[in-house]
Structure formats: structure tokens, C-alpha cells
PDB file of C-alpha atoms in Angstrom:
ATOM      1  CA  MET Z   1      38.925  87.412  12.690  1.00 63.00           C
ATOM      2  CA  THR Z   2      36.326  85.030  14.093  1.00 84.00           C
ATOM      3  CA  VAL Z   3      36.755  81.382  14.976  1.00 93.00           C
ATOM      4  CA  SER Z   4      36.169  78.506  12.535  1.00 94.00           C
ATOM      5  CA  VAL Z   5      35.835  74.772  13.131  1.00 96.00           C
ATOM      6  CA  ASP Z   6      39.076  72.832  12.527  1.00 95.00           C
ATOM      7  CA  GLN Z   7      41.129  76.036  12.752  1.00 97.00           C
ATOM      8  CA  PRO Z   8      43.363  77.154  15.645  1.00 97.00           C
ATOM      9  CA  VAL Z   9      41.719  79.614  18.021  1.00 97.00           C
ATOM     10  CA  ALA Z  10      43.809  82.766  18.457  1.00 95.00           C
ATOM     11  CA  ASP Z  11      45.164  83.102  21.971  1.00 95.00           C
ATOM     12  CA  PHE Z  12      43.198  85.344  24.284  1.00 95.00           C
ATOM     13  CA  THR Z  13      43.628  86.675  27.799  1.00 95.00           C
ATOM     14  CA  ALA Z  14      40.662  87.692  29.924  1.00 96.00           C
ATOM     15  CA  ALA Z  15      39.841  88.633  33.507  1.00 96.00           C
ATOM     16  CA  ALA Z  16      37.921  85.935  35.364  1.00 97.00           C
ATOM     17  CA  THR Z  17      36.527  85.115  38.774  1.00 97.00           C
ATOM     18  CA  SER Z  18      38.704  84.106  41.742  1.00 96.00           C
ATOM     19  CA  GLY Z  19      41.219  86.799  40.711  1.00 96.00           C
ATOM     20  CA  GLN Z  20      42.237  84.638  37.753  1.00 95.00           C
ATOM     21  CA  THR Z  21      43.381  85.696  34.318  1.00 96.00           C
ATOM     22  CA  VAL Z  22      42.424  83.083  31.754  1.00 96.00           C
ATOM     23  CA  THR Z  23      44.797  82.622  28.827  1.00 96.00           C
ATOM     24  CA  LEU Z  24      44.027  80.034  26.175  1.00 96.00           C
ATOM     25  CA  ALA Z  25      47.739  79.289  25.665  1.00 96.00           C
ATOM     26  CA  ALA Z  26      48.077  78.381  29.363  1.00 96.00           C
ATOM     27  CA  LEU Z  27      45.413  75.690  28.885  1.00 96.00           C
ATOM     28  CA  LYS Z  28      47.308  73.878  26.098  1.00 95.00           C
ATOM     29  CA  GLY Z  29      47.351  70.162  26.700  1.00 97.00           C
ATOM     30  CA  ARG Z  30      43.765  70.258  27.995  1.00 97.00           C
ATOM     31  CA  GLN Z  31      40.547  70.513  26.054  1.00 98.00           C
ATOM     32  CA  VAL Z  32      38.529  73.645  26.758  1.00 98.00           C
ATOM     33  CA  VAL Z  33      34.782  74.267  26.678  1.00 98.00           C
ATOM     34  CA  VAL Z  34      34.029  77.977  26.369  1.00 98.00           C
ATOM     35  CA  TYR Z  35      30.343  78.678  26.793  1.00 98.00           C
ATOM     36  CA  PHE Z  36      28.807  82.097  26.202  1.00 98.00           C
ATOM     37  CA  TYR Z  37      25.574  82.999  27.948  1.00 98.00           C
ATOM     38  CA  PRO Z  38      23.491  86.209  28.054  1.00 96.00           C
ATOM     39  CA  LYS Z  39      23.248  87.130  31.748  1.00 96.00           C
ATOM     40  CA  ASP Z  40      24.053  85.962  35.278  1.00 97.00           C
ATOM     41  CA  ASN Z  41      21.158  84.995  37.564  1.00 96.00           C
ATOM     42  CA  THR Z  42      18.583  84.514  34.791  1.00 96.00           C
ATOM     43  CA  PRO Z  43      16.652  81.222  34.572  1.00 95.00           C
ATOM     44  CA  GLY Z  44      18.186  79.741  31.389  1.00 95.00           C
ATOM     45  CA  CYS Z  45      21.722  80.857  32.220  1.00 96.00           C
ATOM     46  CA  THR Z  46      21.433  79.507  35.766  1.00 97.00           C
ATOM     47  CA  THR Z  47      20.143  76.139  34.512  1.00 97.00           C
ATOM     48  CA  GLN Z  48      22.928  75.950  31.926  1.00 98.00           C
ATOM     49  CA  GLY Z  49      25.628  76.794  34.474  1.00 98.00           C
ATOM     50  CA  GLN Z  50      24.188  74.247  36.915  1.00 98.00           C
ATOM     51  CA  GLY Z  51      24.409  71.608  34.161  1.00 98.00           C
ATOM     52  CA  PHE Z  52      28.108  72.302  33.646  1.00 98.00           C
ATOM     53  CA  ARG Z  53      28.583  72.342  37.442  1.00 98.00           C
ATOM     54  CA  ASP Z  54      26.814  69.000  37.881  1.00 98.00           C
ATOM     55  CA  GLN Z  55      28.882  67.357  35.118  1.00 98.00           C
ATOM     56  CA  TYR Z  56      32.151  69.108  36.008  1.00 98.00           C
ATOM     57  CA  ASP Z  57      33.847  65.979  37.367  1.00 98.00           C
ATOM     58  CA  ALA Z  58      33.024  64.139  34.128  1.00 98.00           C
ATOM     59  CA  PHE Z  59      34.495  67.029  32.101  1.00 98.00           C
ATOM     60  CA  LYS Z  60      37.653  66.941  34.252  1.00 98.00           C
ATOM     61  CA  ALA Z  61      37.882  63.163  33.718  1.00 98.00           C
ATOM     62  CA  ALA Z  62      37.770  63.895  29.970  1.00 98.00           C
ATOM     63  CA  ASN Z  63      40.755  66.307  30.341  1.00 98.00           C
ATOM     64  CA  THR Z  64      38.416  69.241  29.674  1.00 98.00           C
ATOM     65  CA  GLU Z  65      38.276  72.632  31.395  1.00 98.00           C
ATOM     66  CA  VAL Z  66      34.981  74.565  31.424  1.00 98.00           C
ATOM     67  CA  ILE Z  67      34.843  78.367  31.234  1.00 98.00           C
ATOM     68  CA  GLY Z  68      31.713  80.514  31.177  1.00 98.00           C
ATOM     69  CA  VAL Z  69      31.632  83.942  29.507  1.00 98.00           C
ATOM     70  CA  SER Z  70      29.150  86.807  29.640  1.00 97.00           C
ATOM     71  CA  ARG Z  71      29.255  90.589  29.567  1.00 97.00           C
ATOM     72  CA  ASP Z  72      28.446  90.845  33.287  1.00 97.00           C
ATOM     73  CA  SER Z  73      30.936  92.417  35.707  1.00 97.00           C
ATOM     74  CA  LEU Z  74      33.391  90.351  37.739  1.00 97.00           C
ATOM     75  CA  LYS Z  75      31.480  91.335  40.889  1.00 97.00           C
ATOM     76  CA  THR Z  76      28.216  89.965  39.483  1.00 97.00           C
ATOM     77  CA  HIS Z  77      30.084  86.849  38.287  1.00 97.00           C
ATOM     78  CA  GLU Z  78      31.613  86.257  41.736  1.00 98.00           C
ATOM     79  CA  ASN Z  79      28.156  86.411  43.362  1.00 98.00           C
ATOM     80  CA  PHE Z  80      26.627  84.133  40.686  1.00 98.00           C
ATOM     81  CA  LYS Z  81      29.496  81.645  40.962  1.00 98.00           C
ATOM     82  CA  ALA Z  82      29.308  81.531  44.776  1.00 98.00           C
ATOM     83  CA  LYS Z  83      25.504  81.285  44.869  1.00 98.00           C
ATOM     84  CA  GLN Z  84      25.487  78.392  42.371  1.00 98.00           C
ATOM     85  CA  GLY Z  85      28.659  76.676  43.613  1.00 98.00           C
ATOM     86  CA  PHE Z  86      30.310  76.707  40.189  1.00 98.00           C
ATOM     87  CA  PRO Z  87      33.715  74.963  40.322  1.00 98.00           C
ATOM     88  CA  PHE Z  88      34.860  76.685  37.110  1.00 98.00           C
ATOM     89  CA  GLU Z  89      35.754  80.287  36.337  1.00 98.00           C
ATOM     90  CA  LEU Z  90      33.547  82.895  34.681  1.00 98.00           C
ATOM     91  CA  ILE Z  91      35.071  85.478  32.344  1.00 98.00           C
ATOM     92  CA  SER Z  92      33.805  89.054  32.342  1.00 97.00           C
ATOM     93  CA  ASP Z  93      33.743  90.325  28.755  1.00 97.00           C
ATOM     94  CA  LYS Z  94      32.422  93.858  29.268  1.00 94.00           C
ATOM     95  CA  THR Z  95      34.322  95.098  26.194  1.00 94.00           C
ATOM     96  CA  GLU Z  96      32.789  92.284  24.091  1.00 94.00           C
ATOM     97  CA  GLU Z  97      36.238  91.490  22.686  1.00 94.00           C
ATOM     98  CA  LEU Z  98      35.863  87.755  23.280  1.00 96.00           C
ATOM     99  CA  CYS Z  99      32.208  87.816  22.196  1.00 96.00           C
ATOM    100  CA  GLU Z 100      33.245  89.408  18.901  1.00 94.00           C
ATOM    101  CA  HIS Z 101      36.146  86.962  18.457  1.00 95.00           C
ATOM    102  CA  PHE Z 102      33.689  84.050  18.736  1.00 97.00           C
ATOM    103  CA  ASP Z 103      30.977  85.989  16.815  1.00 96.00           C
ATOM    104  CA  VAL Z 104      28.256  85.549  19.427  1.00 97.00           C
ATOM    105  CA  ILE Z 105      26.772  89.065  19.484  1.00 95.00           C
ATOM    106  CA  LYS Z 106      23.538  88.902  17.514  1.00 93.00           C
ATOM    107  CA  LEU Z 107      20.407  90.940  16.928  1.00 90.00           C
ATOM    108  CA  LYS Z 108      17.798  89.614  19.349  1.00 89.00           C
ATOM    109  CA  LYS Z 109      14.164  90.423  20.006  1.00 86.00           C
ATOM    110  CA  LEU Z 110      12.393  90.599  23.359  1.00 82.00           C
ATOM    111  CA  TYR Z 111       8.761  91.695  23.633  1.00 89.00           C
ATOM    112  CA  GLY Z 112       8.984  93.132  20.112  1.00 91.00           C
ATOM    113  CA  LYS Z 113      12.045  95.246  20.931  1.00 91.00           C
ATOM    114  CA  GLU Z 114      15.303  94.583  19.070  1.00 93.00           C
ATOM    115  CA  TYR Z 115      18.691  94.748  20.759  1.00 88.00           C
ATOM    116  CA  MET Z 116      22.222  93.355  20.390  1.00 91.00           C
ATOM    117  CA  GLY Z 117      22.813  90.493  22.798  1.00 91.00           C
ATOM    118  CA  VAL Z 118      24.827  87.350  23.408  1.00 95.00           C
ATOM    119  CA  ASP Z 119      23.622  84.349  21.412  1.00 95.00           C
ATOM    120  CA  ARG Z 120      23.928  81.353  23.767  1.00 97.00           C
ATOM    121  CA  SER Z 121      26.830  79.420  22.198  1.00 98.00           C
ATOM    122  CA  THR Z 122      29.387  76.792  23.210  1.00 98.00           C
ATOM    123  CA  PHE Z 123      32.785  75.968  21.721  1.00 98.00           C
ATOM    124  CA  LEU Z 124      34.930  72.850  22.209  1.00 98.00           C
ATOM    125  CA  ILE Z 125      38.652  73.477  21.706  1.00 98.00           C
ATOM    126  CA  ASP Z 126      41.059  70.524  21.566  1.00 98.00           C
ATOM    127  CA  LYS Z 127      44.283  70.148  23.568  1.00 97.00           C
ATOM    128  CA  ASP Z 128      46.262  71.797  20.725  1.00 96.00           C
ATOM    129  CA  GLY Z 129      44.052  74.917  20.652  1.00 96.00           C
ATOM    130  CA  VAL Z 130      42.024  73.960  17.565  1.00 97.00           C
ATOM    131  CA  LEU Z 131      38.256  74.536  17.531  1.00 98.00           C
ATOM    132  CA  ARG Z 132      36.675  71.107  17.030  1.00 98.00           C
ATOM    133  CA  GLN Z 133      32.988  71.759  17.572  1.00 98.00           C
ATOM    134  CA  GLU Z 134      30.598  74.643  18.056  1.00 97.00           C
ATOM    135  CA  TRP Z 135      26.996  74.924  19.120  1.00 98.00           C
ATOM    136  CA  ARG Z 136      25.196  78.190  18.302  1.00 96.00           C
ATOM    137  CA  GLY Z 137      21.704  79.297  19.254  1.00 94.00           C
ATOM    138  CA  VAL Z 138      21.813  76.757  22.083  1.00 96.00           C
ATOM    139  CA  LYS Z 139      18.671  75.483  23.785  1.00 95.00           C
ATOM    140  CA  VAL Z 140      19.570  74.555  27.373  1.00 95.00           C
ATOM    141  CA  PRO Z 141      17.804  71.165  27.845  1.00 95.00           C
ATOM    142  CA  GLY Z 142      20.201  68.340  26.940  1.00 96.00           C
ATOM    143  CA  HIS Z 143      22.956  70.715  25.829  1.00 97.00           C
ATOM    144  CA  VAL Z 144      25.532  69.987  28.548  1.00 98.00           C
ATOM    145  CA  ASP Z 145      25.171  66.240  27.929  1.00 98.00           C
ATOM    146  CA  ALA Z 146      25.841  66.762  24.203  1.00 98.00           C
ATOM    147  CA  VAL Z 147      28.943  68.866  24.938  1.00 98.00           C
ATOM    148  CA  LEU Z 148      30.203  66.293  27.455  1.00 98.00           C
ATOM    149  CA  ALA Z 149      29.731  63.448  24.941  1.00 98.00           C
ATOM    150  CA  ALA Z 150      31.682  65.433  22.324  1.00 98.00           C
ATOM    151  CA  ALA Z 151      34.476  66.213  24.834  1.00 98.00           C
ATOM    152  CA  GLN Z 152      34.716  62.558  25.855  1.00 98.00           C
ATOM    153  CA  ALA Z 153      34.825  61.392  22.217  1.00 97.00           C
ATOM    154  CA  LEU Z 154      37.485  63.993  21.349  1.00 97.00           C
ATOM    155  CA  ASN Z 155      39.576  63.008  24.372  1.00 95.00           C
ATOM    156  CA  LYS Z 156      39.505  59.343  23.285  1.00 92.00           C
ATOM    157  CA  GLY Z 157      40.378  60.262  19.695  1.00 80.00           C
TER     158      GLY Z 157
END
């Protein structure tokens, strides 16, 4: 079953950086931004992660945790996180279980070749575990600001 806006998100547990295990249920009481991106250390994914890093204090002030997800290994994630100074955890979803749950694996095309890849997507989950907003097929410029504005508005509501 995939996620739907205004519906509870099924609990999940996933391995993350810093030796953490992220469980949605453990984050109850806080809003959660889960952003899916194609690959560590690529230009768009780096810029997107830097945007969340640069606005992290504002997300925290809005009672919102940020979590990045890609299919890269934990080792690659640890290097990416350290190099970019990300203050949030990155989940390794090598099995694509979380990607499938959020329905972000899509047919993509690069240089005329088709392949299955992660569609850059972001999800805003409220403090009760209900999906309140989703952004699919994300373009990086301005995206983090839009997510932050939505998180701030939801926190006030």
C-alpha cells in the first residue's frame, strides 16, 4: 500500500547514518519531512541536501525533523553527510522498500536510455503521522523554501 495525502503513513523502520535506526512511530509528536533523492554526490541532490541543511534550524523551530532517503549504501551516505555537513540523518533504502511504500520508483530516461530510478519527491507528515503534503517530480530551485513554508503553516495550524 502506498501513501496518500490526509491518510496515516504506515510505520516504518530503516537503517540510517550515525548508526541510527529511524522509526516513524518514534517521531510522533514532531512533524517529519521525508525527502527522496536519486543519488549521493550528484549536483542536484547535493544542492537539495544543502538547502535542507541551510534551513535546518528553521525546520527544527517548526517542530519538524528532516530525513533524506536514497538507495545508496550507508557508507556512501556517511561520506556524503560528512562532506556536506548535514545535521540530519540519511536513510539507506537499498531494498527499495521505503521507495515502493512512497511510490517514488519511476521509469526515467537519460541520454535516450530508460531505467527505473528514484523520482525526486518530498513528503510532509504531521505530528500524528498523517501525510499532509507531497511534492513529486521536484525541481530543486525554491523547493526547500516551499517545504519549509508548508511545515511552518502546519505547525501553526
